[in-house]
GROMACS .gro file of C-alpha atoms in nm:
model
  101
    1MET     CA    1   0.000   0.000   0.000
    2ARG     CA    2   0.135   0.339  -0.098
    3ASP     CA    3  -0.015   0.670   0.004
    4GLY     CA    4  -0.326   0.492   0.132
    5ARG     CA    5  -0.395   0.314  -0.200
    6PHE     CA    6  -0.361  -0.055  -0.274
    7ALA     CA    7  -0.119  -0.161  -0.545
    8PRO     CA    8  -0.249  -0.416  -0.798
    9VAL     CA    9  -0.178  -0.781  -0.727
   10ARG     CA   10   0.109  -0.909  -0.940
   11THR     CA   11   0.176  -1.272  -1.024
   12PRO     CA   12   0.442  -1.437  -1.237
   13PHE     CA   13   0.169  -1.540  -1.485
   14ASP     CA   14   0.019  -1.311  -1.747
   15LEU     CA   15  -0.322  -1.482  -1.742
   16PRO     CA   16  -0.501  -1.717  -1.502
   17PRO     CA   17  -0.612  -2.060  -1.626
   18GLU     CA   18  -0.927  -2.063  -1.836
   19GLU     CA   19  -1.227  -2.266  -1.721
   20GLY     CA   20  -1.142  -2.636  -1.748
   21GLU     CA   21  -0.771  -2.570  -1.799
   22ALA     CA   22  -0.469  -2.590  -1.570
   23VAL     CA   23  -0.144  -2.396  -1.550
   24GLU     CA   24   0.168  -2.568  -1.417
   25ILE     CA   25   0.309  -2.323  -1.161
   26ALA     CA   26   0.590  -2.550  -1.042
   27GLU     CA   27   0.698  -2.901  -1.132
   28GLY     CA   28   0.402  -3.126  -1.051
   29VAL     CA   29   0.179  -2.842  -0.924
   30LEU     CA   30  -0.123  -2.739  -1.131
   31TRP     CA   31  -0.329  -2.424  -1.071
   32MET     CA   32  -0.697  -2.424  -1.167
   33ARG     CA   33  -0.991  -2.195  -1.102
   34LEU     CA   34  -1.358  -2.263  -1.036
   35PRO     CA   35  -1.637  -2.007  -1.068
   36LEU     CA   36  -1.822  -1.849  -0.778
   37PRO     CA   37  -2.158  -1.670  -0.791
   38SER     CA   38  -2.021  -1.370  -0.605
   39PRO     CA   39  -1.812  -1.059  -0.671
   40LEU     CA   40  -1.498  -1.264  -0.603
   41GLU     CA   41  -1.593  -1.467  -0.917
   42HIS     CA   42  -1.356  -1.760  -0.861
   43VAL     CA   43  -1.171  -1.983  -0.617
   44ASN     CA   44  -0.821  -2.111  -0.683
   45VAL     CA   45  -0.767  -2.485  -0.650
   46PHE     CA   46  -0.454  -2.690  -0.702
   47ALA     CA   47  -0.350  -3.042  -0.798
   48LEU     CA   48  -0.026  -3.199  -0.677
   49ASP     CA   49   0.119  -3.478  -0.890
   50GLU     CA   50   0.164  -3.789  -0.674
   51GLY     CA   51   0.283  -4.016  -0.958
   52GLN     CA   52  -0.005  -4.261  -0.990
   53GLY     CA   53  -0.266  -4.001  -0.893
   54TRP     CA   54  -0.329  -3.653  -0.755
   55THR     CA   55  -0.368  -3.468  -0.430
   56LEU     CA   56  -0.620  -3.186  -0.464
   57VAL     CA   57  -0.595  -2.869  -0.258
   58ASP     CA   58  -0.948  -2.732  -0.214
   59THR     CA   59  -1.248  -2.838  -0.419
   60GLY     CA   60  -1.469  -2.542  -0.505
   61LEU     CA   61  -1.833  -2.468  -0.438
   62SER     CA   62  -2.076  -2.759  -0.477
   63THR     CA   63  -2.257  -2.670  -0.799
   64GLY     CA   64  -2.335  -2.858  -1.118
   65ARG     CA   65  -2.111  -2.621  -1.310
   66SER     CA   66  -1.815  -2.690  -1.077
   67ARG     CA   67  -1.872  -3.066  -1.101
   68GLY     CA   68  -1.871  -3.035  -1.482
   69ILE     CA   69  -1.546  -2.838  -1.474
   70TRP     CA   70  -1.388  -3.095  -1.242
   71ALA     CA   71  -1.497  -3.374  -1.478
   72ALA     CA   72  -1.327  -3.191  -1.767
   73LEU     CA   73  -1.013  -3.130  -1.556
   74LEU     CA   74  -0.994  -3.492  -1.442
   75ALA     CA   75  -1.029  -3.621  -1.798
   76GLY     CA   76  -0.807  -3.351  -1.951
   77PRO     CA   77  -0.520  -3.183  -1.765
   78LEU     CA   78  -0.522  -3.443  -1.486
   79GLY     CA   79  -0.494  -3.723  -1.742
   80GLY     CA   80  -0.762  -3.953  -1.604
   81ARG     CA   81  -0.546  -4.043  -1.303
   82PRO     CA   82  -0.729  -4.089  -0.972
   83VAL     CA   83  -0.758  -3.843  -0.687
   84GLU     CA   84  -0.573  -4.003  -0.396
   85ARG     CA   85  -0.637  -3.738  -0.130
   86VAL     CA   86  -0.794  -3.397  -0.076
   87ILE     CA   87  -0.646  -3.123   0.141
   88LEU     CA   88  -0.877  -2.844   0.253
   89THR     CA   89  -0.717  -2.514   0.345
   90HIS     CA   90  -1.013  -2.392   0.548
   91HIS     CA   91  -1.381  -2.459   0.608
   92HIS     CA   92  -1.557  -2.218   0.369
   93PRO     CA   93  -1.810  -2.359   0.119
   94ASP     CA   94  -1.604  -2.246  -0.181
   95HIS     CA   95  -1.309  -2.455  -0.055
   96VAL     CA   96  -1.483  -2.763   0.089
   97GLY     CA   97  -1.804  -2.777  -0.113
   98LEU     CA   98  -1.713  -3.071  -0.336
   99ALA     CA   99  -1.493  -3.265  -0.092
  100GLY     CA  100  -1.752  -3.543  -0.055
  101TRP     CA  101  -1.812  -3.562  -0.429
   0.00000   0.00000   0.00000
């Protein structure tokens, strides 16, 4: 913050991942986004390559749209490999919503 104003958030990536796509942010770490019906508009979720499968970090809000995006991610960028575990960063619906799914 300078002079009482917030500076824009900067990341090392020009663009965030598109819906149903993943960006590798480090070796074996994929960044994905899921939509939210709020001004925030999205939640960031991650997949960690465990060799035979994946560890997911957060799951997104439990909606049909999010389930459809996950299905596309699992078949596409995640290569059809199984989810072996899920890590939840905190207990908000946009992070835990699809954990049981």
